[in-house]
């Protein structure tokens, strides 16, 4: 198992490097630099403010998930956990490390530690549902001539994730 994990990690790094190389080889560095120099200070401030709002919104979403599980976490503690998770994600080739760090740091501060893990799983499932709904409506409203396969796959993903979310509320009897 250990060598398989190491090979998977190497494969992910190679895939990430290949994607970066693909984009970089198709861009003229001088033109990219020129385009970036046209960004004004006001625009940079707006972009930075939106990035900050994004982090705050994601922390609020996580807090709402924890509250739905009966926990009352402090916002600033969760914000710190979220930032640590983001740091993990920026140096690791997957987002799972950041989720693990968030759950690990949050668990001692909640009444029922498994709620920390459950809240992140809940966030992921709802996130997948939203990521399937947005393209569906975008294709439906924005592209009248979108290939039918895109609409079909997006609709199927929306239904599948919606069903998965609904099944979370069904007690399992064995």
PDB file of C-alpha atoms in Angstrom:
ATOM      1  CA  UNK A   1       0.000   0.000   0.000  1.00  0.00           C
ATOM      2  CA  UNK A   2       2.811   2.454   0.786  1.00  0.00           C
ATOM      3  CA  UNK A   3       4.423   2.210  -2.639  1.00  0.00           C
ATOM      4  CA  UNK A   4       1.036   2.507  -4.326  1.00  0.00           C
ATOM      5  CA  UNK A   5       0.353   5.725  -2.396  1.00  0.00           C
ATOM      6  CA  UNK A   6       3.754   7.086  -3.376  1.00  0.00           C
ATOM      7  CA  UNK A   7       3.184   6.227  -7.042  1.00  0.00           C
ATOM      8  CA  UNK A   8      -0.249   7.889  -6.961  1.00  0.00           C
ATOM      9  CA  UNK A   9       1.266  11.024  -5.449  1.00  0.00           C
ATOM     10  CA  UNK A  10       3.979  11.096  -8.127  1.00  0.00           C
ATOM     11  CA  UNK A  11       1.344  10.605 -10.840  1.00  0.00           C
ATOM     12  CA  UNK A  12      -0.670  13.556  -9.511  1.00  0.00           C
ATOM     13  CA  UNK A  13       2.406  15.786  -9.441  1.00  0.00           C
ATOM     14  CA  UNK A  14       3.304  14.772 -12.998  1.00  0.00           C
ATOM     15  CA  UNK A  15      -0.266  15.451 -14.153  1.00  0.00           C
ATOM     16  CA  UNK A  16      -0.243  18.889 -12.482  1.00  0.00           C
ATOM     17  CA  UNK A  17       3.123  19.730 -14.064  1.00  0.00           C
ATOM     18  CA  UNK A  18       1.865  18.564 -17.472  1.00  0.00           C
ATOM     19  CA  UNK A  19      -1.199  20.836 -17.173  1.00  0.00           C
ATOM     20  CA  UNK A  20       0.963  23.807 -16.212  1.00  0.00           C
ATOM     21  CA  UNK A  21       3.394  23.067 -19.040  1.00  0.00           C
ATOM     22  CA  UNK A  22       0.497  22.829 -21.507  1.00  0.00           C
ATOM     23  CA  UNK A  23      -0.784  26.273 -20.560  1.00  0.00           C
ATOM     24  CA  UNK A  24       2.648  27.908 -20.322  1.00  0.00           C
ATOM     25  CA  UNK A  25       3.814  26.613 -23.715  1.00  0.00           C
ATOM     26  CA  UNK A  26       0.763  28.122 -25.395  1.00  0.00           C
ATOM     27  CA  UNK A  27       1.197  31.574 -23.889  1.00  0.00           C
ATOM     28  CA  UNK A  28       3.641  34.224 -24.965  1.00  0.00           C
ATOM     29  CA  UNK A  29       5.338  35.331 -21.713  1.00  0.00           C
ATOM     30  CA  UNK A  30       5.825  38.880 -23.014  1.00  0.00           C
ATOM     31  CA  UNK A  31       2.126  39.226 -23.866  1.00  0.00           C
ATOM     32  CA  UNK A  32       1.114  37.776 -20.479  1.00  0.00           C
ATOM     33  CA  UNK A  33       3.432  40.252 -18.728  1.00  0.00           C
ATOM     34  CA  UNK A  34       2.049  43.146 -20.772  1.00  0.00           C
ATOM     35  CA  UNK A  35      -1.523  42.140 -19.977  1.00  0.00           C
ATOM     36  CA  UNK A  36      -0.739  41.897 -16.256  1.00  0.00           C
ATOM     37  CA  UNK A  37       0.890  45.347 -16.269  1.00  0.00           C
ATOM     38  CA  UNK A  38      -2.419  46.821 -17.491  1.00  0.00           C
ATOM     39  CA  UNK A  39      -4.151  45.823 -14.247  1.00  0.00           C
ATOM     40  CA  UNK A  40      -4.598  48.957 -12.187  1.00  0.00           C
ATOM     41  CA  UNK A  41      -4.184  49.338  -8.438  1.00  0.00           C
ATOM     42  CA  UNK A  42      -7.922  49.781  -7.987  1.00  0.00           C
ATOM     43  CA  UNK A  43      -8.560  46.492  -9.760  1.00  0.00           C
ATOM     44  CA  UNK A  44      -5.940  44.761  -7.601  1.00  0.00           C
ATOM     45  CA  UNK A  45      -7.683  46.070  -4.491  1.00  0.00           C
ATOM     46  CA  UNK A  46     -11.055  44.793  -5.719  1.00  0.00           C
ATOM     47  CA  UNK A  47      -9.587  41.387  -6.588  1.00  0.00           C
ATOM     48  CA  UNK A  48      -7.930  41.133  -3.167  1.00  0.00           C
ATOM     49  CA  UNK A  49     -11.159  42.167  -1.414  1.00  0.00           C
ATOM     50  CA  UNK A  50     -13.126  39.537  -3.347  1.00  0.00           C
ATOM     51  CA  UNK A  51     -10.549  36.888  -2.410  1.00  0.00           C
ATOM     52  CA  UNK A  52     -10.926  37.860   1.247  1.00  0.00           C
ATOM     53  CA  UNK A  53     -14.715  37.723   0.992  1.00  0.00           C
ATOM     54  CA  UNK A  54     -14.402  34.280  -0.597  1.00  0.00           C
ATOM     55  CA  UNK A  55     -12.429  32.969   2.390  1.00  0.00           C
ATOM     56  CA  UNK A  56     -14.931  34.488   4.825  1.00  0.00           C
ATOM     57  CA  UNK A  57     -17.854  33.021   2.878  1.00  0.00           C
ATOM     58  CA  UNK A  58     -16.304  29.548   2.816  1.00  0.00           C
ATOM     59  CA  UNK A  59     -15.706  29.757   6.573  1.00  0.00           C
ATOM     60  CA  UNK A  60     -19.330  30.807   7.106  1.00  0.00           C
ATOM     61  CA  UNK A  61     -20.450  27.862   4.965  1.00  0.00           C
ATOM     62  CA  UNK A  62     -18.395  25.484   7.107  1.00  0.00           C
ATOM     63  CA  UNK A  63     -19.805  27.042  10.265  1.00  0.00           C
ATOM     64  CA  UNK A  64     -23.347  26.561   8.924  1.00  0.00           C
ATOM     65  CA  UNK A  65     -22.568  22.893   8.259  1.00  0.00           C
ATOM     66  CA  UNK A  66     -21.287  22.485  11.832  1.00  0.00           C
ATOM     67  CA  UNK A  67     -24.339  24.276  13.223  1.00  0.00           C
ATOM     68  CA  UNK A  68     -26.618  21.957  11.251  1.00  0.00           C
ATOM     69  CA  UNK A  69     -24.900  19.127  13.133  1.00  0.00           C
ATOM     70  CA  UNK A  70     -25.670  20.739  16.499  1.00  0.00           C
ATOM     71  CA  UNK A  71     -22.309  22.421  17.115  1.00  0.00           C
ATOM     72  CA  UNK A  72     -21.677  26.088  17.956  1.00  0.00           C
ATOM     73  CA  UNK A  73     -18.107  26.792  16.846  1.00  0.00           C
ATOM     74  CA  UNK A  74     -16.420  30.178  17.147  1.00  0.00           C
ATOM     75  CA  UNK A  75     -16.035  31.874  13.785  1.00  0.00           C
ATOM     76  CA  UNK A  76     -12.463  33.092  14.336  1.00  0.00           C
ATOM     77  CA  UNK A  77     -11.302  29.612  15.342  1.00  0.00           C
ATOM     78  CA  UNK A  78     -12.844  28.166  12.185  1.00  0.00           C
ATOM     79  CA  UNK A  79     -11.283  30.933  10.108  1.00  0.00           C
ATOM     80  CA  UNK A  80      -7.880  29.970  11.512  1.00  0.00           C
ATOM     81  CA  UNK A  81      -8.550  26.310  10.762  1.00  0.00           C
ATOM     82  CA  UNK A  82      -9.635  27.227   7.248  1.00  0.00           C
ATOM     83  CA  UNK A  83      -6.462  29.239   6.655  1.00  0.00           C
ATOM     84  CA  UNK A  84      -4.287  26.344   7.876  1.00  0.00           C
ATOM     85  CA  UNK A  85      -6.181  24.022   5.540  1.00  0.00           C
ATOM     86  CA  UNK A  86      -5.637  26.466   2.665  1.00  0.00           C
ATOM     87  CA  UNK A  87      -1.910  26.496   3.440  1.00  0.00           C
ATOM     88  CA  UNK A  88      -1.854  22.684   3.253  1.00  0.00           C
ATOM     89  CA  UNK A  89      -3.704  22.820  -0.053  1.00  0.00           C
ATOM     90  CA  UNK A  90      -1.214  25.275  -1.526  1.00  0.00           C
ATOM     91  CA  UNK A  91       1.758  22.949  -0.945  1.00  0.00           C
ATOM     92  CA  UNK A  92       0.110  19.560  -1.463  1.00  0.00           C
ATOM     93  CA  UNK A  93      -1.107  18.211  -4.810  1.00  0.00           C
ATOM     94  CA  UNK A  94      -4.676  17.674  -3.546  1.00  0.00           C
ATOM     95  CA  UNK A  95      -7.273  19.398  -1.380  1.00  0.00           C
ATOM     96  CA  UNK A  96      -7.737  16.399   0.896  1.00  0.00           C
ATOM     97  CA  UNK A  97      -4.802  17.430   3.110  1.00  0.00           C
ATOM     98  CA  UNK A  98      -6.472  20.754   3.852  1.00  0.00           C
ATOM     99  CA  UNK A  99      -9.750  19.062   4.739  1.00  0.00           C
ATOM    100  CA  UNK A 100      -7.947  16.661   7.070  1.00  0.00           C
ATOM    101  CA  UNK A 101      -6.109  19.574   8.731  1.00  0.00           C
ATOM    102  CA  UNK A 102      -9.387  21.466   9.231  1.00  0.00           C
ATOM    103  CA  UNK A 103     -11.126  18.439  10.766  1.00  0.00           C
ATOM    104  CA  UNK A 104      -8.136  17.622  12.974  1.00  0.00           C
ATOM    105  CA  UNK A 105      -7.869  21.184  14.301  1.00  0.00           C
ATOM    106  CA  UNK A 106     -11.629  21.643  14.745  1.00  0.00           C
ATOM    107  CA  UNK A 107     -12.425  18.298  16.423  1.00  0.00           C
ATOM    108  CA  UNK A 108     -11.119  19.185  19.927  1.00  0.00           C
ATOM    109  CA  UNK A 109     -13.234  22.355  20.014  1.00  0.00           C
ATOM    110  CA  UNK A 110     -16.625  20.792  19.290  1.00  0.00           C
ATOM    111  CA  UNK A 111     -18.842  18.733  21.603  1.00  0.00           C
ATOM    112  CA  UNK A 112     -18.978  15.745  19.253  1.00  0.00           C
ATOM    113  CA  UNK A 113     -15.612  15.406  17.409  1.00  0.00           C
ATOM    114  CA  UNK A 114     -16.979  13.279  14.517  1.00  0.00           C
ATOM    115  CA  UNK A 115     -19.101  16.333  13.623  1.00  0.00           C
ATOM    116  CA  UNK A 116     -15.900  18.030  12.445  1.00  0.00           C
ATOM    117  CA  UNK A 117     -15.380  15.321   9.829  1.00  0.00           C
ATOM    118  CA  UNK A 118     -19.088  15.077   9.017  1.00  0.00           C
ATOM    119  CA  UNK A 119     -19.293  18.834   8.406  1.00  0.00           C
ATOM    120  CA  UNK A 120     -16.529  18.662   5.821  1.00  0.00           C
ATOM    121  CA  UNK A 121     -18.151  15.656   4.122  1.00  0.00           C
ATOM    122  CA  UNK A 122     -21.447  17.582   4.078  1.00  0.00           C
ATOM    123  CA  UNK A 123     -19.687  20.591   2.552  1.00  0.00           C
ATOM    124  CA  UNK A 124     -18.140  18.394  -0.150  1.00  0.00           C
ATOM    125  CA  UNK A 125     -21.446  16.765  -1.092  1.00  0.00           C
ATOM    126  CA  UNK A 126     -23.287  20.081  -1.239  1.00  0.00           C
ATOM    127  CA  UNK A 127     -20.370  21.565  -3.177  1.00  0.00           C
ATOM    128  CA  UNK A 128     -20.588  18.762  -5.744  1.00  0.00           C
ATOM    129  CA  UNK A 129     -24.322  19.346  -6.035  1.00  0.00           C
ATOM    130  CA  UNK A 130     -23.766  23.055  -6.632  1.00  0.00           C
ATOM    131  CA  UNK A 131     -20.991  22.340  -9.132  1.00  0.00           C
ATOM    132  CA  UNK A 132     -23.445  20.236 -11.109  1.00  0.00           C
ATOM    133  CA  UNK A 133     -26.335  22.709 -10.913  1.00  0.00           C
ATOM    134  CA  UNK A 134     -24.417  25.814 -11.982  1.00  0.00           C
ATOM    135  CA  UNK A 135     -23.168  24.404 -15.311  1.00  0.00           C
ATOM    136  CA  UNK A 136     -26.600  22.928 -16.019  1.00  0.00           C
ATOM    137  CA  UNK A 137     -28.324  26.281 -15.725  1.00  0.00           C
ATOM    138  CA  UNK A 138     -25.440  28.017 -17.467  1.00  0.00           C
ATOM    139  CA  UNK A 139     -25.761  25.671 -20.419  1.00  0.00           C
ATOM    140  CA  UNK A 140     -29.531  25.879 -20.343  1.00  0.00           C
ATOM    141  CA  UNK A 141     -29.668  29.676 -20.251  1.00  0.00           C
ATOM    142  CA  UNK A 142     -26.460  30.720 -21.977  1.00  0.00           C
ATOM    143  CA  UNK A 143     -25.987  28.380 -24.882  1.00  0.00           C
ATOM    144  CA  UNK A 144     -29.044  27.584 -26.935  1.00  0.00           C
ATOM    145  CA  UNK A 145     -26.938  25.429 -29.228  1.00  0.00           C
ATOM    146  CA  UNK A 146     -25.010  23.545 -26.516  1.00  0.00           C
ATOM    147  CA  UNK A 147     -24.409  19.906 -27.413  1.00  0.00           C
ATOM    148  CA  UNK A 148     -27.038  17.657 -25.883  1.00  0.00           C
ATOM    149  CA  UNK A 149     -24.386  15.547 -24.160  1.00  0.00           C
ATOM    150  CA  UNK A 150     -23.323  18.513 -21.986  1.00  0.00           C
ATOM    151  CA  UNK A 151     -26.889  19.129 -20.848  1.00  0.00           C
ATOM    152  CA  UNK A 152     -27.488  15.417 -20.297  1.00  0.00           C
ATOM    153  CA  UNK A 153     -24.334  14.883 -18.217  1.00  0.00           C
ATOM    154  CA  UNK A 154     -24.917  18.053 -16.204  1.00  0.00           C
ATOM    155  CA  UNK A 155     -28.555  17.130 -15.547  1.00  0.00           C
ATOM    156  CA  UNK A 156     -27.607  13.562 -14.577  1.00  0.00           C
ATOM    157  CA  UNK A 157     -24.934  14.847 -12.172  1.00  0.00           C
ATOM    158  CA  UNK A 158     -27.432  17.242 -10.612  1.00  0.00           C
ATOM    159  CA  UNK A 159     -29.966  14.460 -10.085  1.00  0.00           C
ATOM    160  CA  UNK A 160     -27.326  12.035  -8.766  1.00  0.00           C
ATOM    161  CA  UNK A 161     -25.886  14.468  -6.227  1.00  0.00           C
ATOM    162  CA  UNK A 162     -29.367  15.593  -5.214  1.00  0.00           C
ATOM    163  CA  UNK A 163     -30.300  11.952  -4.583  1.00  0.00           C
ATOM    164  CA  UNK A 164     -27.100  11.436  -2.596  1.00  0.00           C
ATOM    165  CA  UNK A 165     -27.914  14.470  -0.472  1.00  0.00           C
ATOM    166  CA  UNK A 166     -31.459  13.192   0.086  1.00  0.00           C
ATOM    167  CA  UNK A 167     -30.117   9.770   1.092  1.00  0.00           C
ATOM    168  CA  UNK A 168     -28.099  11.378   3.866  1.00  0.00           C
ATOM    169  CA  UNK A 169     -31.395  11.898   5.703  1.00  0.00           C
ATOM    170  CA  UNK A 170     -32.624   8.317   5.271  1.00  0.00           C
ATOM    171  CA  UNK A 171     -31.817   6.041   8.218  1.00  0.00           C
ATOM    172  CA  UNK A 172     -30.060   2.879   7.114  1.00  0.00           C
ATOM    173  CA  UNK A 173     -31.345  -0.396   8.554  1.00  0.00           C
ATOM    174  CA  UNK A 174     -29.229  -3.527   8.273  1.00  0.00           C
TER     175      UNK A 174
END
